[in-house]
Amino acid sequence: MPINFFLPTRILMDDGCVRKHAAVFKELGKKALIVTGKHSAKANGSLQDVADTLTAQGIDYTVFDRVETNPSIANVREGAAFAKEHHVDFVIGIGGGSPMDASKAIALLACQDLADEVLFTGPYTQDILPLLLLPTTAGTGSEVTQYSILTNDRAQSKTSIANPLIFPKIAMIDAKYTPNLPLRTTIHTAIDALSHSIEGSLSKRSNALVDLLAEESIRLIATYFEDLIHDRLDARTRADLIYASMLGGMVIAQTGTTAVHAMGYSLTYFHHIDHGRANGLLLPSFLAFLEKQNPEPVHHIVDIMGLKSTAAFRDVINRLLGEKETITNEEFRKFSGIAIKAKNIPGCLTVPTEEDLYQMYVESFS
Amino acid sequence: MPINFFLPTRILMDDGCVRKHAAVFKELGKKALIVTGKHSAKANGSLQDVADTLTAQGIDYTVFDRVETNPSIANVREGAAFAKEHHVDFVIGIGGGSPMDASKAIALLACQDLADEVLFTGPYTQDILPLLLLPTTAGTGSEVTQYSILTNDRAQSKTSIANPLIFPKIAMIDAKYTPNLPLRTTIHTAIDALSHSIEGSLSKRSNALVDLLAEESIRLIATYFEDLIHDRLDARTRADLIYASMLGGMVIAQTGTTAVHAMGYSLTYFHHIDHGRANGLLLPSFLAFLEKQNPEPVHHIVDIMGLKSTAAFRDVINRLLGEKETITNEEFRKFSGIAIKAKNIPGCLTVPTEEDLYQMYVESFS
């Protein structure tokens, strides 16, 4: 039973987390850079809570609120230049996966000159600004991972910086910032979290401890499938979903993601399909693919979700996602050619061929 | 659902762990101090494996093998002086709780001058030698905690240094070093791990994530109650027990221990009763005490163990521990007076009075 587990991020989850743990900010420095997107952190009150808390603690701060959805390399370079210009001591990332992943790259690039050629590979030195992340969606789990996923035009896909160096020092998690998310976003992010836990558990790198976390996360999210479909979400649901999302982050911090993410990136890059939705569209076909050679672990996952078969899982996902996008088989050929090169592929329990990926794409949209 | 979770130790568990992860030692420095006891690390092959691996990696080392059972302050000061004298870069602790806890204190005292009065309280600076721990019993969980428990003659008890500073950098865990432990030791250490997970789960500081780990640990250990009683232990059992013990360590790293440990220390200090055995002797009465005001969580724990009641749990523990020691009620009065002052007491779901502690002692030995 080999176990390989590392998660150095301090996790603080609570109702009113930012104010309750106000003292924590002081451990990180005297001047903060808040990294966020244009709107949501303002709308959900998280930016104000953080700003008020920093002021009350006597910590100076400046805001970089120009993070794009699926941030590009140029976007994080702009943020890093901003961080250097303002001589900040630490970085606070607030938002969904895009601002959180951007804040990791910004914290890194503010301390190290890394050309595009080595940004995703290193070598890196140990220099980085300390990071505190505050998720305002329940999906990415980025608050507890060592990944920063950026849009990489060179690869016509999304590529990850994956290094223990970019683990956040602190994750502050409070479901109170998520209720004003649109239902679509709530569904897509919940499926992203589900995909993390399923891909992680069905990865070659999984182990007993990872499975324990993944299964709890999968069980929790599945509990709310019908509530998500029928828009019945209360505070308890929101709290459970952001907890499940954090567990999913803990899982992929150990295992990485696999084929679903590798394939999903093309749907996002070429068709602007939401990241979580892209994963959801592909997940049933991935399970059906794995089931052929690994029936036991796949049936175990289906069972944890309270479902009878991978076909029943496909039905639930179809109800969650609604009408699908139209994409041509020619495009799927191209996407398969891109996905097969992704570093996530070899982690799959059964490693798919390019043809397998193509078949999964086709099946997912038929 | 507040969650507070921090576990910065990198966990590496595997069959042949030391050799498989040989490269890890180099990350810690060029000269190691190996801290261990007189005999067991030699007998079970762990010392040789580590020494051979260090040599193969070109890392110099020296051995301090004078750690006592339940190490005293004087004992760890001797180790720290030895570390300074040999100018080591990092510390490797090999053994059960005594060598591992001693190695934490030695790593700290090698870098900071701390008088007895502030050893357990701080303030500490951030200076410490990096620590790698290798457990050779399946009980303490010390390889993943921020605690160093030392015999404290001033308090006539055992007292802990409890600070994130002393979290090991790396825990290397391999059940192959445990099969030559005497059955008594295997039982006592397994019950120590069980006690960690039960006390942690039934602590005020528990949370959903802690419970997940604690319950898995409790379930695993309980699976082997009958095998432990009848001395039917194979490699799988040993692997599961050291994994469960590690989970118990992850639990108390978040919650601390509570009344069982506080009371058990007197049994060890005054009657030299094994630490795990001391906890086991007291655990059934503690559960019966908590059950009065917290029936639900206690029954949940009993249920996880596959048992019908706290009385059935007492029966199993009695069969595991055999004949009990004779201790007078007068002594129990004294022990209660010592235990009530321990910092572990306020964490209990129902905080016991000194009289409650006395009654638990008496009931445990009747």
XYZ file of C-alpha atoms in Angstrom:
732
model
C 0.000 0.000 0.000
C 2.343 2.796 -1.121
C 1.302 6.267 -0.039
C 2.786 9.486 -1.258
C 1.099 12.478 0.287
C 2.077 16.132 0.617
C -0.185 19.051 1.354
C 1.648 21.871 3.129
C -1.172 24.430 2.820
C -2.842 25.509 6.067
C -6.586 25.078 5.524
C -8.974 27.437 7.307
C -12.634 26.929 6.449
C -15.373 28.675 8.382
C -18.353 30.948 8.181
C -16.839 34.424 8.468
C -13.387 32.911 7.902
C -11.604 36.098 6.777
C -12.512 38.085 9.866
C -12.174 35.167 12.293
C -8.654 34.470 11.084
C -7.666 38.111 10.539
C -4.417 37.639 12.461
C -3.149 35.191 9.854
C -2.588 37.914 7.244
C 0.081 39.533 9.396
C 2.186 36.388 9.217
C 2.591 36.951 5.476
C 3.909 40.486 5.310
C 3.207 44.208 5.440
C 1.978 44.865 1.929
C -0.365 42.647 -0.041
C -1.227 42.348 -3.701
C -4.831 41.261 -4.126
C -5.239 39.386 -7.413
C -8.766 38.976 -8.714
C -11.084 39.323 -11.708
C -13.082 42.343 -12.748
C -16.440 41.643 -11.104
C -17.257 38.665 -8.913
C -15.020 39.403 -5.906
C -16.668 42.805 -5.725
C -20.198 41.429 -6.147
C -19.931 38.647 -3.568
C -18.317 40.781 -0.866
C -15.076 38.838 -0.593
C -12.868 41.677 -1.822
C -14.429 44.082 0.666
C -14.040 41.601 3.551
C -10.376 41.101 2.741
C -9.706 44.799 2.211
C -11.411 45.745 5.500
C -9.524 43.038 7.353
C -6.168 44.120 5.933
C -6.886 47.726 6.878
C -7.898 46.712 10.394
C -4.644 44.752 10.694
C -2.574 47.713 9.491
C -1.540 45.915 6.310
C -1.159 47.983 3.158
C -2.517 46.557 -0.091
C -3.019 47.165 -3.765
C -5.406 45.431 -6.163
C -4.707 43.834 -9.537
C -8.205 43.087 -10.837
C -7.370 42.423 -14.472
C -7.222 38.608 -14.398
C -8.887 37.195 -17.504
C -10.964 34.028 -17.651
C -8.463 31.264 -18.477
C -5.544 33.667 -17.994
C -2.837 33.862 -20.608
C 0.894 34.033 -19.999
C 0.820 37.713 -20.984
C -1.898 38.326 -18.397
C 0.108 36.886 -15.502
C 3.247 38.677 -16.684
C 1.264 41.915 -16.457
C 0.272 40.986 -12.887
C 3.852 40.139 -11.948
C 5.095 43.475 -13.284
C 2.384 45.168 -11.232
C 3.501 43.240 -8.115
C 7.134 44.310 -8.616
C 6.187 47.903 -9.287
C 4.258 48.058 -5.996
C 6.873 46.199 -3.921
C 4.393 43.843 -2.294
C 5.369 41.209 0.298
C 2.672 38.669 -0.437
C -0.192 37.792 -2.763
C -3.861 37.188 -1.988
C -5.776 35.481 -4.802
C -9.563 35.828 -4.660
C -11.999 34.175 -7.056
C -12.471 31.023 -9.060
C -9.755 28.993 -10.740
C -8.646 31.800 -13.048
C -7.692 34.391 -10.391
C -6.298 31.757 -8.038
C -4.144 30.127 -10.708
C -3.072 33.550 -11.976
C -2.067 34.612 -8.460
C 0.246 31.596 -8.178
C 1.995 32.450 -11.443
C 2.184 36.117 -10.446
C 3.735 35.264 -7.055
C 6.315 33.167 -8.889
C 7.052 35.598 -11.731
C 7.362 38.501 -9.305
C 10.470 36.781 -7.904
C 11.930 34.856 -10.834
C 12.609 35.800 -14.443
C 11.249 32.839 -16.378
C 11.064 32.903 -20.154
C 8.011 31.319 -21.804
C 10.160 28.316 -22.728
C 10.841 27.413 -19.081
C 7.741 28.798 -17.391
C 6.020 25.391 -17.286
C 9.097 23.255 -16.792
C 11.540 25.127 -14.613
C 14.146 24.879 -13.261
C 12.856 27.268 -10.592
C 14.687 28.744 -7.626
C 12.956 28.722 -4.232
C 11.948 32.399 -4.499
C 8.251 33.155 -4.442
C 5.932 35.586 -2.665
C 3.816 33.890 0.046
C 0.301 33.105 -1.183
C -3.082 33.174 0.510
C -5.990 31.963 -1.614
C -9.705 32.536 -1.111
C -11.953 30.564 -3.475
C -15.321 32.057 -4.395
C -16.487 29.103 -6.480
C -16.759 25.487 -5.375
C -14.908 23.640 -8.066
C -11.269 24.219 -8.819
C -9.690 23.255 -5.501
C -6.778 25.462 -6.577
C -6.578 26.839 -3.023
C -4.869 23.589 -1.961
C -2.871 22.611 -5.057
C 0.565 23.219 -6.527
C -0.873 23.880 -9.989
C -1.316 27.041 -11.989
C -3.135 26.364 -15.261
C -2.581 28.976 -17.936
C -3.722 29.356 -21.513
C -0.760 28.438 -23.646
C -1.139 29.584 -27.236
C 2.063 27.864 -28.221
C 0.458 24.486 -27.313
C -3.025 25.652 -28.409
C -4.213 24.404 -25.029
C -3.971 25.033 -21.301
C -0.741 24.044 -19.630
C 0.155 23.797 -15.952
C 2.970 25.049 -13.825
C 3.147 22.119 -11.411
C 5.582 22.577 -8.548
C 5.400 22.313 -4.723
C 6.821 25.838 -4.643
C 3.427 27.288 -5.598
C 1.386 25.547 -2.899
C -0.432 28.379 -1.121
C 0.702 29.001 2.450
C -2.921 29.478 3.473
C -6.330 28.594 2.020
C -9.237 30.568 3.476
C -12.534 28.997 2.519
C -15.997 30.389 3.169
C -19.084 29.221 1.297
C -20.798 32.537 1.988
C -19.219 34.026 -1.137
C -20.782 31.405 -3.464
C -24.600 31.825 -3.227
C -24.845 34.555 -5.854
C -23.164 32.415 -8.484
C -25.438 31.626 -11.438
C -26.880 28.104 -11.277
C -24.959 27.161 -14.453
C -21.668 28.155 -12.821
C -22.549 26.269 -9.651
C -23.265 23.141 -11.678
C -20.163 23.441 -13.846
C -17.860 24.040 -10.890
C -19.406 21.191 -8.883
C -18.770 18.884 -11.829
C -15.195 20.164 -12.043
C -14.700 19.133 -8.412
C -16.369 15.785 -9.088
C -14.053 15.284 -12.036
C -10.989 15.987 -9.872
C -12.007 13.377 -7.333
C -13.010 10.780 -9.926
C -9.938 11.285 -12.117
C -7.697 11.268 -9.043
C -9.218 8.140 -7.570
C -9.038 6.356 -10.941
C -5.448 7.424 -11.512
C -2.371 5.225 -11.332
C -1.062 7.542 -8.643
C -3.989 7.066 -6.296
C -3.587 5.408 -2.905
C -5.645 4.558 0.172
C -5.421 8.052 1.650
C -6.261 9.745 -1.649
C -9.193 7.366 -2.120
C -10.522 8.232 1.313
C -10.621 11.936 0.424
C -11.831 11.371 -3.141
C -14.665 9.081 -2.127
C -15.936 11.506 0.504
C -15.859 14.274 -2.073
C -17.644 12.183 -4.714
C -20.272 11.014 -2.217
C -20.959 14.577 -1.068
C -21.299 16.046 -4.556
C -23.515 13.184 -5.741
C -25.820 13.805 -2.755
C -26.689 17.105 -4.407
C -27.161 16.025 -8.057
C -30.940 16.424 -7.893
C -30.726 19.641 -5.884
C -28.405 21.077 -8.516
C -30.726 20.023 -11.326
C -33.726 21.584 -9.578
C -31.937 24.668 -8.242
C -32.527 23.819 -4.592
C -29.344 25.071 -2.986
C -29.178 26.246 0.601
C -26.297 27.313 2.825
C -25.602 23.723 3.901
C -25.389 22.592 0.273
C -23.017 25.440 -0.548
C -20.820 24.610 2.437
C -20.710 20.916 1.525
C -19.888 21.715 -2.113
C -16.980 24.007 -1.287
C -15.695 21.398 1.191
C -16.011 18.681 -1.474
C -14.205 20.952 -3.924
C -11.364 21.452 -1.443
C -11.136 17.670 -0.981
C -10.938 17.333 -4.777
C -8.036 19.775 -4.717
C -6.282 17.709 -2.036
C -6.762 14.679 -4.284
C -5.301 16.108 -7.486
C -2.462 17.672 -5.517
C -1.368 14.038 -5.045
C -2.440 12.426 -8.328
C -2.770 15.129 -10.950
C -5.723 15.027 -13.326
C -5.938 12.625 -16.243
C -7.618 12.270 -19.648
C -10.799 14.221 -18.906
C -8.842 17.387 -18.181
C -6.450 16.771 -21.059
C -9.400 16.487 -23.472
C -11.423 19.253 -21.869
C -8.748 21.873 -22.450
C -9.432 21.820 -26.218
C -13.143 22.397 -25.651
C -12.245 25.455 -23.611
C -9.458 26.689 -25.856
C -11.291 26.363 -29.181
C -14.967 26.630 -28.135
C -14.829 28.682 -24.915
C -16.746 25.994 -23.077
C -16.543 26.481 -19.292
C -13.752 24.364 -17.810
C -16.019 22.397 -15.461
C -18.656 21.908 -18.155
C -15.987 20.624 -20.534
C -14.955 18.035 -17.946
C -18.581 17.083 -17.300
C -19.282 16.565 -20.994
C -16.384 14.095 -21.204
C -16.562 12.349 -17.824
C -19.235 9.716 -18.634
C -17.386 8.518 -21.724
C -14.144 8.398 -19.769
C -15.784 6.202 -17.114
C -17.254 3.947 -19.820
C -13.799 3.717 -21.426
C -12.075 2.786 -18.151
C -14.856 0.370 -17.211
C -13.847 -2.025 -19.990
C -10.513 -2.932 -18.414
C -11.115 -1.751 -14.829
C -14.703 -2.660 -13.972
C -14.189 -2.886 -10.199
C -12.879 0.597 -9.396
C -15.304 2.204 -11.856
C -18.297 0.364 -10.402
C -17.132 1.345 -6.933
C -17.203 5.032 -7.923
C -20.634 4.657 -9.534
C -21.855 2.908 -6.405
C -20.569 5.714 -4.151
C -22.655 8.126 -6.218
C -25.728 6.001 -5.479
C -26.062 5.085 -9.151
C -26.544 1.733 -10.845
C -24.261 2.013 -13.869
C -22.060 4.279 -15.960
C -25.108 4.697 -18.223
C -27.089 6.057 -15.271
C -24.203 8.442 -14.579
C -24.384 9.646 -18.185
C -28.102 10.325 -17.743
C -27.505 12.418 -14.613
C -24.736 14.393 -16.292
C -26.929 15.015 -19.333
C -29.660 16.385 -17.067
C -27.133 18.565 -15.248
C -25.557 19.975 -18.408
C -28.562 20.392 -20.710
C -28.188 20.816 -24.458
C -24.715 20.105 -25.779
C -22.590 22.149 -28.135
C -22.147 21.092 -31.764
C -18.599 20.206 -32.702
C -17.473 18.430 -35.868
C -15.667 15.096 -35.985
C -12.881 16.851 -37.868
C -12.338 19.071 -34.859
C -12.391 16.057 -32.552
C -9.567 14.558 -34.656
C -7.562 17.714 -34.087
C -8.368 17.839 -30.346
C -7.344 14.182 -29.935
C -4.013 14.966 -31.527
C -3.467 17.776 -29.030
C -4.741 15.893 -25.967
C -2.633 12.781 -26.571
C 0.479 14.916 -25.994
C -0.726 16.240 -22.620
C 1.215 15.178 -19.548
C -2.048 14.135 -17.838
C -2.588 11.155 -20.154
C -0.084 8.602 -18.780
C -1.736 8.750 -15.318
C -4.907 7.009 -16.511
C -5.556 3.484 -15.165
C -5.838 2.412 -18.794
C -3.789 4.759 -20.940
C -5.914 5.760 -23.951
C -4.596 5.906 -27.504
C -5.296 8.901 -29.730
C -8.097 6.854 -31.324
C -9.563 6.155 -27.859
C -9.597 9.891 -27.163
C -11.323 10.543 -30.483
C -13.965 7.916 -29.715
C -14.562 9.465 -26.286
C -15.004 12.912 -27.831
C -17.468 11.596 -30.406
C -19.425 9.572 -27.861
C -19.577 12.534 -25.472
C -21.332 14.757 -27.993
C -23.532 12.205 -29.757
C -18.626 23.252 9.341
C -15.395 24.927 10.458
C -12.227 23.144 9.387
C -8.763 23.896 10.598
C -6.193 21.595 9.057
C -2.424 21.736 8.735
C -0.064 18.898 7.995
C 3.084 20.074 6.222
C 4.957 16.755 6.532
C 5.648 14.891 3.290
C 4.408 11.334 3.828
C 6.186 8.498 2.036
C 4.879 5.044 2.882
C 5.997 1.985 0.961
C 7.558 -1.417 1.158
C 11.280 -0.689 0.865
C 10.576 3.000 1.439
C 14.066 4.038 2.570
C 15.805 2.723 -0.523
C 13.031 3.697 -2.941
C 13.123 7.286 -1.723
C 16.885 7.456 -1.174
C 17.145 10.725 -3.084
C 15.028 12.499 -0.472
C 17.805 12.433 2.140
C 19.969 14.686 -0.020
C 17.364 17.428 0.162
C 17.987 17.699 3.901
C 21.730 18.206 4.081
C 25.198 16.705 3.924
C 25.583 15.358 7.436
C 22.896 13.565 9.413
C 22.425 12.772 13.059
C 20.570 9.494 13.476
C 18.658 9.493 16.771
C 17.474 6.136 18.065
C 17.315 3.793 21.053
C 19.811 1.170 22.073
C 18.387 -1.932 20.425
C 15.317 -2.059 18.216
C 16.539 -0.031 15.225
C 19.497 -2.405 15.046
C 17.376 -5.532 15.468
C 14.732 -4.660 12.881
C 17.170 -3.538 10.187
C 15.973 0.038 9.926
C 19.234 1.567 11.158
C 21.236 -0.471 8.665
C 18.906 0.456 5.790
C 19.203 4.145 6.609
C 22.978 3.982 7.137
C 23.513 2.114 3.855
C 21.304 4.555 1.991
C 23.077 7.586 3.422
C 26.432 6.113 2.480
C 25.229 5.345 -1.049
C 24.033 8.948 -1.323
C 27.368 10.309 -0.123
C 25.847 11.715 3.058
C 27.939 11.630 6.204
C 26.239 10.597 9.456
C 26.739 9.975 13.131
C 24.518 8.011 15.523
C 23.108 9.034 18.897
C 21.619 5.776 20.193
C 21.158 6.742 23.817
C 17.458 7.723 23.742
C 15.708 6.387 26.861
C 12.166 5.055 26.980
C 10.013 8.100 27.814
C 13.000 10.418 27.349
C 13.794 13.026 29.978
C 14.765 16.620 29.359
C 18.347 15.739 30.344
C 18.356 12.959 27.760
C 17.374 15.243 24.857
C 19.817 17.911 26.045
C 22.529 15.275 25.805
C 21.400 14.507 22.246
C 21.369 18.195 21.320
C 24.899 18.674 22.658
C 25.957 15.664 20.598
C 24.331 17.187 17.487
C 26.150 20.487 17.990
C 29.444 18.786 18.661
C 29.176 16.867 15.371
C 27.955 19.832 13.307
C 25.105 17.926 11.673
C 22.750 19.463 9.077
C 19.677 17.383 9.809
C 18.205 14.790 12.130
C 16.821 11.326 11.353
C 14.719 9.836 14.156
C 14.235 6.068 14.005
C 12.087 4.048 16.394
C 8.902 4.262 18.399
C 7.522 7.364 20.077
C 10.515 7.821 22.381
C 13.244 8.185 19.741
C 10.972 10.132 17.375
C 9.864 12.581 20.062
C 13.427 12.883 21.329
C 14.686 13.636 17.835
C 12.250 16.554 17.546
C 13.467 18.073 20.810
C 17.084 17.447 19.821
C 16.597 19.156 16.435
C 15.111 22.133 18.282
C 17.647 22.317 21.115
C 20.546 21.990 18.695
C 19.534 25.396 17.292
C 17.971 27.237 20.225
C 19.052 27.693 23.836
C 15.872 27.004 25.760
C 15.897 26.795 29.545
C 13.677 24.153 31.183
C 11.196 26.900 32.123
C 10.465 27.783 28.474
C 11.146 24.448 26.770
C 7.453 23.519 26.657
C 6.034 27.000 26.159
C 8.397 28.971 23.974
C 8.728 31.568 22.653
C 10.761 29.804 19.982
C 12.629 31.265 17.033
C 12.220 29.579 13.625
C 15.587 27.800 13.899
C 15.530 24.027 13.824
C 17.383 21.231 12.044
C 15.268 19.549 9.339
C 13.742 16.286 10.559
C 13.076 12.976 8.858
C 11.252 10.384 10.961
C 11.000 6.656 10.458
C 8.585 4.878 12.816
C 9.307 1.263 13.728
C 6.170 0.760 15.798
C 2.581 1.303 14.686
C 1.168 3.515 17.393
C 2.539 6.930 18.155
C 1.941 8.693 14.844
C 4.728 11.047 15.929
C 6.125 10.943 12.382
C 3.333 13.335 11.313
C 2.812 15.478 14.413
C 4.158 18.704 15.892
C 4.479 17.147 19.351
C 7.472 16.025 21.350
C 6.400 14.378 24.608
C 9.072 14.343 27.289
C 9.190 13.127 30.861
C 8.937 16.214 33.013
C 9.981 15.582 36.595
C 8.994 19.081 37.590
C 5.361 18.281 36.672
C 5.715 14.611 37.734
C 4.238 13.739 34.372
C 4.910 13.842 30.648
C 4.666 17.226 28.978
C 4.623 18.152 25.317
C 6.459 20.631 23.191
C 3.640 21.443 20.776
C 4.623 23.725 17.923
C 4.329 23.610 14.098
C 8.081 24.229 14.017
C 8.754 20.606 14.977
C 6.611 18.993 12.267
C 8.975 16.589 10.500
C 9.830 17.573 6.930
C 9.503 13.943 5.900
C 7.890 10.813 7.324
C 9.174 7.546 5.870
C 6.929 4.676 6.819
C 7.530 0.991 6.168
C 5.719 -1.769 8.024
C 8.567 -4.172 7.329
C 10.352 -2.969 10.464
C 7.472 -3.926 12.787
C 7.039 -7.743 12.521
C 9.651 -8.590 15.146
C 7.931 -6.481 17.786
C 6.656 -8.536 20.734
C 2.890 -9.150 20.569
C 2.398 -7.089 23.740
C 4.084 -4.100 22.134
C 2.071 -4.525 18.953
C -1.155 -4.541 20.977
C -0.175 -1.588 23.143
C 0.915 0.539 20.218
C -2.200 -0.336 18.192
C -4.313 0.783 21.140
C -2.286 3.995 21.360
C -3.178 4.713 17.728
C -6.813 3.811 18.422
C -6.789 6.178 21.362
C -5.438 9.017 19.206
C -8.196 8.608 16.665
C -10.959 8.195 19.250
C -9.794 11.081 21.444
C -9.322 13.273 18.388
C -12.700 12.479 16.901
C -14.395 13.042 20.274
C -12.575 16.311 20.843
C -14.043 19.795 20.680
C -11.498 20.565 17.965
C -12.593 17.808 15.632
C -14.126 18.571 12.250
C -15.413 16.749 9.172
C -11.956 16.199 7.684
C -10.486 15.009 10.984
C -13.438 12.667 11.460
C -12.892 11.185 8.019
C -9.301 10.282 8.902
C -10.116 9.225 12.462
C -12.972 6.957 11.450
C -10.893 5.195 8.808
C -8.170 4.651 11.392
C -10.613 3.357 14.028
C -12.324 1.050 11.529
C -8.995 -0.393 10.376
C -7.647 -1.051 13.866
C -10.923 -2.587 15.047
C -10.815 -4.967 12.062
C -7.791 -6.537 13.705
C -8.931 -6.762 17.350
C -9.401 -10.542 17.169
C -6.213 -11.036 15.158
C -4.292 -9.101 17.791
C -5.832 -11.134 20.608
C -4.970 -14.404 18.855
C -1.570 -13.341 17.514
C -2.542 -13.709 13.862
C -0.603 -10.886 12.260
C 0.591 -10.967 8.684
C 2.259 -8.380 6.478
C -1.094 -6.930 5.400
C -2.154 -6.462 9.032
C 1.146 -4.786 9.863
C 0.818 -2.458 6.884
C -2.749 -1.535 7.794
C -1.797 -0.918 11.424
C 1.083 1.425 10.620
C -1.175 3.255 8.139
C -3.900 3.541 10.796
C -1.297 4.794 13.246
C -0.184 7.461 10.776
C -3.814 8.511 10.320
C -4.117 8.786 14.110
C -1.089 11.074 14.064
C -2.713 13.244 11.385
C -5.780 13.431 13.629
C -4.065 14.544 16.831
C -1.907 16.973 14.867
C -5.230 18.833 14.404
C -7.040 18.136 17.678
C -4.468 17.220 20.290
C -5.194 14.361 22.675
C -7.617 14.681 25.601
C -8.325 13.110 28.994
C -7.107 9.579 28.241
C -3.595 10.782 27.525
C -3.679 13.261 30.413
C -4.592 10.434 32.803
C -2.347 7.857 31.193
C 0.799 9.880 31.797
C 0.596 9.221 35.565
C 0.339 5.477 34.988
C 3.521 5.674 32.937
C 5.349 8.131 35.195
C 4.623 6.399 38.509
C 4.079 2.767 37.451
C 6.108 2.462 34.236
C 3.064 1.174 32.385
C 3.583 1.264 28.614
C 2.126 4.458 27.142
C -0.288 2.686 24.775
C -1.341 0.218 27.462
C -2.000 3.100 29.857
C -4.303 4.681 27.272
C -6.026 1.372 26.612
C -6.690 0.778 30.305
C -8.467 4.152 30.532
C -10.199 4.362 27.151
C -13.368 2.332 27.951
C -14.137 4.407 31.049
C -13.535 7.594 29.096
C -16.025 6.486 26.441
C -18.554 5.548 29.136
C -18.038 8.957 30.751
C -18.557 10.851 27.468
C -21.527 8.670 26.524
C -23.653 10.184 29.308
C -23.791 13.626 27.728
C -22.769 12.794 24.144
C -24.439 9.488 23.298
C -24.544 10.037 19.531
C -20.860 10.562 18.720
C -19.822 7.842 21.177
C -22.269 5.318 19.727
C -21.057 6.249 16.256
C -17.488 5.358 17.246
C -18.601 2.098 18.845
C -20.569 1.302 15.717
C -17.559 1.934 13.465
C -15.664 -0.635 15.537
C -18.420 -3.162 14.789
C -19.398 -3.299 18.455
C -22.771 -3.030 20.144
C -21.981 -0.847 23.171
C -19.294 0.791 25.272
C -19.553 -2.278 27.539
C -18.672 -4.514 24.572
C -15.707 -2.214 23.878
C -14.561 -2.665 27.483
C -14.719 -6.449 27.023
C -12.550 -6.322 23.904
C -10.016 -4.052 25.588
C -9.899 -6.343 28.632
C -9.171 -9.305 26.359
C -6.476 -7.313 24.541
C -4.749 -6.088 27.703
C -5.003 -9.122 30.007
C -4.489 -8.864 33.732
C -4.429 -5.310 35.061
C -1.967 -3.696 37.440
C -2.899 -3.031 41.067
C -2.981 0.621 42.012
C -4.474 2.114 45.180
C -7.322 4.596 45.311
C -5.004 6.934 47.176
C -2.727 6.972 44.182
C -5.679 7.596 41.874
C -6.532 10.673 43.985
C -3.013 11.946 43.429
C -3.056 11.134 39.676
C -6.398 12.934 39.272
C -4.899 16.020 40.885
C -2.040 15.938 38.383
C -4.152 15.106 35.311
C -6.730 17.842 35.905
C -3.960 20.419 35.359
C -2.935 18.959 31.969
C -3.542 21.092 28.909
C -5.271 18.130 27.185
C -8.300 18.253 29.506
C -10.240 21.268 28.120
C -10.466 19.656 24.662
C -12.854 16.922 25.859
C -16.424 17.074 24.502
C -17.546 17.028 28.132
C -14.809 18.498 30.290
C -14.287 16.211 33.273
C -13.856 17.445 36.848
C -11.091 16.095 39.066
C -13.701 13.819 40.660
C -14.715 12.545 37.205
C -11.075 11.691 36.505
C -10.821 9.864 39.803
C -13.961 7.852 39.044
C -12.592 6.945 35.598
C -9.309 5.745 37.150
C -11.146 3.619 39.724
C -13.546 2.155 37.187
C -10.695 1.372 34.789
C -8.918 -0.839 37.296
C -11.896 -2.444 39.064
